[in-house]
Short mmCIF file of C-alpha atoms in Angstrom, two decimals:
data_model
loop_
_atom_site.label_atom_id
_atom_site.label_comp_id
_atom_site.label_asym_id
_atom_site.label_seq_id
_atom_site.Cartn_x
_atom_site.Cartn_y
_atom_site.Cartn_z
CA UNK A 137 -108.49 -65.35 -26.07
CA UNK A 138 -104.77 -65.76 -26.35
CA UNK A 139 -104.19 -62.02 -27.84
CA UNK A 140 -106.53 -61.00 -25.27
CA UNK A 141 -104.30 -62.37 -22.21
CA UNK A 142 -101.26 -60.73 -23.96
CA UNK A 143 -102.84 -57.20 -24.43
CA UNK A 144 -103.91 -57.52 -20.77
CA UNK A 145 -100.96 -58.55 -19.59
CA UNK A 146 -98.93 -55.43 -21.28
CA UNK A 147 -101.44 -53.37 -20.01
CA UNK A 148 -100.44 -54.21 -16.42
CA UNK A 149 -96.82 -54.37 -16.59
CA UNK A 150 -96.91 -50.85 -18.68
CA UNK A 151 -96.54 -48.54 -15.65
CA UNK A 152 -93.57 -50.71 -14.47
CA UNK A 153 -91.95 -49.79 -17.41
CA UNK A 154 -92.52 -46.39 -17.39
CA UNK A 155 -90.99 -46.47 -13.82
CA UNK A 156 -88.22 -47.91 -14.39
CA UNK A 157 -87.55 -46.06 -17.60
CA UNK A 158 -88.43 -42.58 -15.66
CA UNK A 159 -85.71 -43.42 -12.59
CA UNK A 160 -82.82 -44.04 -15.85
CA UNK A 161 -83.44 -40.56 -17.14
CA UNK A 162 -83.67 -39.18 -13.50
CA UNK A 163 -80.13 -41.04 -12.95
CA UNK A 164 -78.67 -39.82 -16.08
CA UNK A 165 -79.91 -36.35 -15.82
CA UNK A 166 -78.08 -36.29 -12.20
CA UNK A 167 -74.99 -37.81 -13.21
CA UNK A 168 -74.77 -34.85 -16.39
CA UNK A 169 -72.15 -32.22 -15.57
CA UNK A 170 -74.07 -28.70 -14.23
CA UNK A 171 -73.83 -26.39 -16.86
CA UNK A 172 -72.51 -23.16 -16.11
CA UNK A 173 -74.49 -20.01 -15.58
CA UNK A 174 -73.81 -17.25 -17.44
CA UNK A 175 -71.55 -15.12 -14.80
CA UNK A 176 -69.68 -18.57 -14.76
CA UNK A 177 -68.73 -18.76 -18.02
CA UNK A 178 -68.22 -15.15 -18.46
CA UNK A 179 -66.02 -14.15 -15.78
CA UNK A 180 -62.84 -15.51 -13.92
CA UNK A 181 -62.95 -18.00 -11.02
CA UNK A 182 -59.54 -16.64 -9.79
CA UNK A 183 -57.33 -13.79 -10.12
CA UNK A 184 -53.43 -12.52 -9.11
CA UNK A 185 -52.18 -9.05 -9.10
CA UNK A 186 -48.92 -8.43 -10.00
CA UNK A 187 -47.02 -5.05 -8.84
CA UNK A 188 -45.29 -2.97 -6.34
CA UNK A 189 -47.01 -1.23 -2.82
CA UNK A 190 -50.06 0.66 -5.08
CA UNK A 191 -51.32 -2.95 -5.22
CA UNK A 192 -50.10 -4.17 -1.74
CA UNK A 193 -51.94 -0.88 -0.58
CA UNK A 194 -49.18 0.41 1.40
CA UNK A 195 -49.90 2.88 4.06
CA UNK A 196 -54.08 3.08 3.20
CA UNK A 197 -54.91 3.04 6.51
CA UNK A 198 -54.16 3.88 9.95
CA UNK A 199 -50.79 2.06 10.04
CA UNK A 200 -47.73 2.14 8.02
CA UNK A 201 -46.94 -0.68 6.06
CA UNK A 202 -48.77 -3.15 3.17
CA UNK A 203 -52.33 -3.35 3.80
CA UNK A 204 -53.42 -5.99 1.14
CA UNK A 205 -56.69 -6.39 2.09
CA UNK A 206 -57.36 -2.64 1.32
CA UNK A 207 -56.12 -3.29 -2.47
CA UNK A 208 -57.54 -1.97 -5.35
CA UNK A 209 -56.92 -5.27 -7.07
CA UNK A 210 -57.68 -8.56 -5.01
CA UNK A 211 -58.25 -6.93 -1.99
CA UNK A 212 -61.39 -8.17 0.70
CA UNK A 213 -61.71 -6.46 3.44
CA UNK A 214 -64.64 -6.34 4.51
CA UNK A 215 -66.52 -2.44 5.00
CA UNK A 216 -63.51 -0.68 3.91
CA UNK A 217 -65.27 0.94 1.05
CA UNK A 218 -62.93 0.33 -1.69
CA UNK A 219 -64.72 -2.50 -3.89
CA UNK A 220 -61.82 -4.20 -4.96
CA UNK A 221 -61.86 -6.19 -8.79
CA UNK A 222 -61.77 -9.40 -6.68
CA UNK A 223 -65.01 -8.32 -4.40
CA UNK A 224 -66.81 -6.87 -7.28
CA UNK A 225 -65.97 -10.29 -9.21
CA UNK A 226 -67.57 -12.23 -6.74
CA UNK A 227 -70.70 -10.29 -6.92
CA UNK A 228 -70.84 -11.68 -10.40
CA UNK A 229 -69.51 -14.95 -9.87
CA UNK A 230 -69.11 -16.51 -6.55
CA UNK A 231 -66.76 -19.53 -8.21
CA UNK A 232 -64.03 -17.02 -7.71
CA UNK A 233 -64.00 -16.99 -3.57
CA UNK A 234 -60.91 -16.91 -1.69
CA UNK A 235 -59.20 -17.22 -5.43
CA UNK A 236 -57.52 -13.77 -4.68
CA UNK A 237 -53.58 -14.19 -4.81
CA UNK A 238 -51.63 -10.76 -4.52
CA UNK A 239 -48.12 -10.92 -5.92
CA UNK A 240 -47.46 -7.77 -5.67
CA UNK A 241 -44.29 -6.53 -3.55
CA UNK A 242 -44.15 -2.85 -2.08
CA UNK A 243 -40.43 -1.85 -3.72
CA UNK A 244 -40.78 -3.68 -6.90
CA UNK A 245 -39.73 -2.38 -10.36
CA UNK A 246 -39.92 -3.86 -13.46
CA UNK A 247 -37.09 -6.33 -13.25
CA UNK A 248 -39.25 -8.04 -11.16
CA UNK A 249 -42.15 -8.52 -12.99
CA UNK A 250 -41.40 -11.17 -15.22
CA UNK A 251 -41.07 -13.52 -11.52
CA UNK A 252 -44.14 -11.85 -10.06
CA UNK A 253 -45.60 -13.63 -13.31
CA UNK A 254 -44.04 -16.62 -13.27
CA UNK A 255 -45.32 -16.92 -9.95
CA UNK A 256 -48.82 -16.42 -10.54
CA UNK A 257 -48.54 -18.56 -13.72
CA UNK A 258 -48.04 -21.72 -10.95
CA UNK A 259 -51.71 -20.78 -9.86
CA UNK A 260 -53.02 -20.91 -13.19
CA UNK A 261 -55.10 -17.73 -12.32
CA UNK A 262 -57.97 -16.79 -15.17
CA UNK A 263 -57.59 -12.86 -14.68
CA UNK A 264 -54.22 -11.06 -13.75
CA UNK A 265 -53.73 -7.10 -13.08
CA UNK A 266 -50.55 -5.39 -13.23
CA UNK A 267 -49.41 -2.03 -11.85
CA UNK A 268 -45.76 -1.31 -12.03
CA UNK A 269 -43.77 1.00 -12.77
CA UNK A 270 -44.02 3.65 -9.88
CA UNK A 271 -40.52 2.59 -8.26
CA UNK A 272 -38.48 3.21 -11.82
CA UNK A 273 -39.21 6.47 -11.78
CA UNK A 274 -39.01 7.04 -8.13
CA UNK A 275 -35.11 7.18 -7.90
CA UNK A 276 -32.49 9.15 -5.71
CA UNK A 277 -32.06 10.86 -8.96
CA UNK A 278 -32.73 10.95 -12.70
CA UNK A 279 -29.83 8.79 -13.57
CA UNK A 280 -30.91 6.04 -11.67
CA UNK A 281 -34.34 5.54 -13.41
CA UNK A 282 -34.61 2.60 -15.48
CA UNK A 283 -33.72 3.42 -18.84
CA UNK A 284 -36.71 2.52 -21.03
CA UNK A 285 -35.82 -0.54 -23.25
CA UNK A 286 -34.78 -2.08 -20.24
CA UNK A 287 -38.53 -1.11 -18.51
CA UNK A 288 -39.85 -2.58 -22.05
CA UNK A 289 -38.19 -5.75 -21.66
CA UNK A 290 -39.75 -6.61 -18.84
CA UNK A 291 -42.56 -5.78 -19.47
CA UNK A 292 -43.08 -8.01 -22.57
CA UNK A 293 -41.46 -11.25 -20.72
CA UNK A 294 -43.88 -10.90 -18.09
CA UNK A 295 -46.79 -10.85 -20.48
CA UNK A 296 -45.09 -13.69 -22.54
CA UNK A 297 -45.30 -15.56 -19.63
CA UNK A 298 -48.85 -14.88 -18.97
CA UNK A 299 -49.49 -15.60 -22.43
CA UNK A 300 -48.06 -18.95 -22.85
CA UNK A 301 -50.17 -20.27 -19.31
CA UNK A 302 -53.07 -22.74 -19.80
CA UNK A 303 -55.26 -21.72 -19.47
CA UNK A 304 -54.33 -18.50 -20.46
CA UNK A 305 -55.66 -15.60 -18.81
CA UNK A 306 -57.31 -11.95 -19.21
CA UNK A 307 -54.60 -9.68 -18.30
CA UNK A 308 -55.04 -5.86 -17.58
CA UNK A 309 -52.24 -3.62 -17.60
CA UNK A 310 -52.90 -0.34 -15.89
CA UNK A 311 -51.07 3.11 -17.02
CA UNK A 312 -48.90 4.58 -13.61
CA UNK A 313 -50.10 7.12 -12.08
CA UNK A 314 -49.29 10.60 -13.05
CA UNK A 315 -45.99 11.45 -10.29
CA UNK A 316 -46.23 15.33 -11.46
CA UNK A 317 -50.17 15.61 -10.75
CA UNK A 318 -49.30 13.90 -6.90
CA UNK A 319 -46.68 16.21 -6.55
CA UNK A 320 -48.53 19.47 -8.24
CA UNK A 321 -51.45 18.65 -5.72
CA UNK A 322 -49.19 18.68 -3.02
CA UNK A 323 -46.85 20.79 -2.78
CA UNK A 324 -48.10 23.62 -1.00
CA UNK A 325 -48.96 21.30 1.61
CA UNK A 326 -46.61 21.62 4.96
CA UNK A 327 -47.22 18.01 6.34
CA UNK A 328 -46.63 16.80 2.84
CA UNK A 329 -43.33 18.45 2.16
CA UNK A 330 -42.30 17.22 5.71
CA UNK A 331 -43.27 13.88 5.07
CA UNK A 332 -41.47 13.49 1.28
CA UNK A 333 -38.32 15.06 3.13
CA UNK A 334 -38.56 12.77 5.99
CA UNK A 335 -39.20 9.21 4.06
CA UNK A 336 -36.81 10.51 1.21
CA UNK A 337 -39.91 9.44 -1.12
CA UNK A 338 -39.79 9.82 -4.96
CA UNK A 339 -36.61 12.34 -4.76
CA UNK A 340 -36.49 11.91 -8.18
CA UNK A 341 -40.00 13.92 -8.21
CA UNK A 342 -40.90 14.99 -4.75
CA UNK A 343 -37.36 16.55 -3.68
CA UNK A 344 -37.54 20.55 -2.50
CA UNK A 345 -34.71 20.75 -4.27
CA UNK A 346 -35.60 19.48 -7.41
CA UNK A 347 -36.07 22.02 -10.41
CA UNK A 348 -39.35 22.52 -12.97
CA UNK A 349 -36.76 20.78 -15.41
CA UNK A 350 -35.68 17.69 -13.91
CA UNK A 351 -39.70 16.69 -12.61
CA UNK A 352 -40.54 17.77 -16.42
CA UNK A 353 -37.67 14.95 -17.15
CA UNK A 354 -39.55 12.53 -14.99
CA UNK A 355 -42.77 13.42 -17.00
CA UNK A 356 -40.96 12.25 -20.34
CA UNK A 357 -39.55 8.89 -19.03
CA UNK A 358 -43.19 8.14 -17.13
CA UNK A 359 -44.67 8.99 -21.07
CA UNK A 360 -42.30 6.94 -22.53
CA UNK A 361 -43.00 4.40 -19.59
CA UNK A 362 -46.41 4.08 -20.28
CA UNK A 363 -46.29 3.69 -23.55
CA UNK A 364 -44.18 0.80 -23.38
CA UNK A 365 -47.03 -0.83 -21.22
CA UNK A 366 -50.07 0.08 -24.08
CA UNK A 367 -47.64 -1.50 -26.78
CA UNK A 368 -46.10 -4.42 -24.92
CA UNK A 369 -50.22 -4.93 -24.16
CA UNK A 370 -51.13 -4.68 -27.49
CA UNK A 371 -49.08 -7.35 -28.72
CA UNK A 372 -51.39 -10.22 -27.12
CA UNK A 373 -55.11 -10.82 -27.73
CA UNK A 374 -55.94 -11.23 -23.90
CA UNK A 375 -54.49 -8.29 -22.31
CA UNK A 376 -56.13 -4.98 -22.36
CA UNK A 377 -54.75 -1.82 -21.39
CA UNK A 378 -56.42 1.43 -19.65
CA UNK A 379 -55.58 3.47 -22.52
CA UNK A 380 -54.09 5.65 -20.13
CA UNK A 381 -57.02 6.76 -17.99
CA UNK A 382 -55.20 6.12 -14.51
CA UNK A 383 -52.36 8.68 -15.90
CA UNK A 384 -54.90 10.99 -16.80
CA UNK A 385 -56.82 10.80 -13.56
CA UNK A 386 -55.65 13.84 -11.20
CA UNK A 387 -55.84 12.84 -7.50
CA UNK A 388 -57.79 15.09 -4.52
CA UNK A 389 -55.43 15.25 -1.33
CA UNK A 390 -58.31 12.92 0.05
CA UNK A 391 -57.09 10.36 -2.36
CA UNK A 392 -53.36 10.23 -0.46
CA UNK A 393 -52.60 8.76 3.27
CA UNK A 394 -51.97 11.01 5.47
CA UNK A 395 -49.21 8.62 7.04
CA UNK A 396 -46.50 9.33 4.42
CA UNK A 397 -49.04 11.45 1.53
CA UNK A 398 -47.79 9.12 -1.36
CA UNK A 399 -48.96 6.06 -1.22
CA UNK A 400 -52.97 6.47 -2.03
CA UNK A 401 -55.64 6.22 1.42
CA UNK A 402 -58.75 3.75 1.42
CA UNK A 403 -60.25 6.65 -0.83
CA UNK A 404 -57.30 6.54 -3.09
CA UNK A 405 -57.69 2.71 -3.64
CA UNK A 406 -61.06 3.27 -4.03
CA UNK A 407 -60.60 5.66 -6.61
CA UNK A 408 -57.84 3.09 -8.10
CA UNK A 409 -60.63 0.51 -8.37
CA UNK A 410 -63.58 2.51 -9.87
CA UNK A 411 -60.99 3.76 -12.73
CA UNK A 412 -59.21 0.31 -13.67
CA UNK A 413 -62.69 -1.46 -13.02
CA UNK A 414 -64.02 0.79 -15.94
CA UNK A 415 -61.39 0.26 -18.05
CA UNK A 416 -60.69 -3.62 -17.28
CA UNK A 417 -65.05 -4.68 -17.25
CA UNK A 418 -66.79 -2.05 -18.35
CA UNK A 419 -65.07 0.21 -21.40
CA UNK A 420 -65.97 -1.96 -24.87
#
């Protein structure tokens, strides 16, 4: 009779227990960090470019001047057609919205890169571009481009930088555009002669004056430039380089703004985009 009552009695009270044992795992189970999904885990919540006006998209569009929501890099403007890294990142992982910071300073050379990196290293960003270069070859004249240990040096103390933030980021170091190919395009072009003589751009390059010998003098120091970049790169596990493919790339006259037919037009930052994209995401 006695065992009878007990069994009974556990019978009854069994559900209760069950209850109260289901709401604990229900608690727990809410309390547990969300795990990430895979685009979370596999690409960066936040990004930085680092670089000079290519990045600050000087002159894309329709007014002179940096136009950083046109950039190839971190730009977001919306319907501009360039599909920036940052806006194709977000397709794959919205944690990285409004985590877009653009360093980048139209005039820069490579003496300033290693503060452009210091900067973004206060940020902490997960994924950095760089693009430099451009401005130490454009010169008033061949003397005045940056000799190339000093370009090297830079270089390598921005990416030591990088390197040594926690956590420490991708980093991708694009090649600089090919000068000659802009200026081989060009240069039967009226309004693009007029506009190189009137803004003094890339003299070093772009000048009427200059001969076949002294652009072919530009060529070597952008080679030698760009090398630098793949080697520097090479030294750390978490940067990547294009291997070259934005020197190799050979622009349309489409790909250049009209305002000053240098600096590249929403089609040239698109262009930008789909070639470092490749290289950066896509090329392993």
């Amino acid at each position: 009779m006695g065992a009878d009552f007990r069994f009974n009695r556990a019978v009854r009270t069994l559900p209760r227990y069950l209850s109260v044992l289901l709401l604990l795992i229900l608690v727990t189970l809410a309390a547990a960090p969300t795990p990430q999904t895979a685009a979370e885990a596999v690409y960066p919540r936040s990004m930085a470019a680092l670089g000079d006006s290519l990045s600050q998209a000087n002159n894309a569009c329709c007014r002179p001047g940096d136009q950083p929501a046109q950039s190839w890099s971190t730009g977001d403007g919306p319907g501009d057609g360039v599909a920036s890294h940052y806006e194709r990142l977000l397709q794959l992982g919205p944690a990285i919205r409004g985590n877009n910071a653009n360093h980048s300073v139209s005039g820069a050379k490579a003496s300033d890169l290693p503060r452009q990196a210091a900067a973004a290293a206060g940020h902490r960003p997960e994924y950095v571009t760089v693009l430099m270069g451009a401005n130490d070859l454009c010169t008033s004249s061949l003397e005045t481009m940056t000799p190339v240990e000093d370009f090297r040096a830079s270089v390598t103390q921005a990416l030591e930088i990088l390197d040594r933030t926690e956590p420490r980021p991708r980093v991708f170091v694009s090649s600089i555009p090919s000068l000659y190919q802009l200026w081989h395009v060009l240069r039967e072009d009226p309004a693009a002669q007029s506009a190189w003589s009137a803004s003094g751009a890339c003299q070093s390059m772009l000048a009427v004056s200059a001969s076949e010998e002294a652009r072919q003098e530009v060529v070597r120091r952008q080679e030698a430039f760009n090398a630098a970049l793949a080697q520097s790169c090479a030294q750390y596990t978490s940067c990547r380089h294009d291997g070259g493919a934005l020197y190799a790339h050979v622009p349309s006259p489409e790909d250049m703004s009209i305002l000053d037919y240098f600096h590249p037009s929403l089609r040239g930052q698109s262009t930008l985009a789909d070639i470092t994209w490749t290289e950066a995401w896509e090329a392993r």
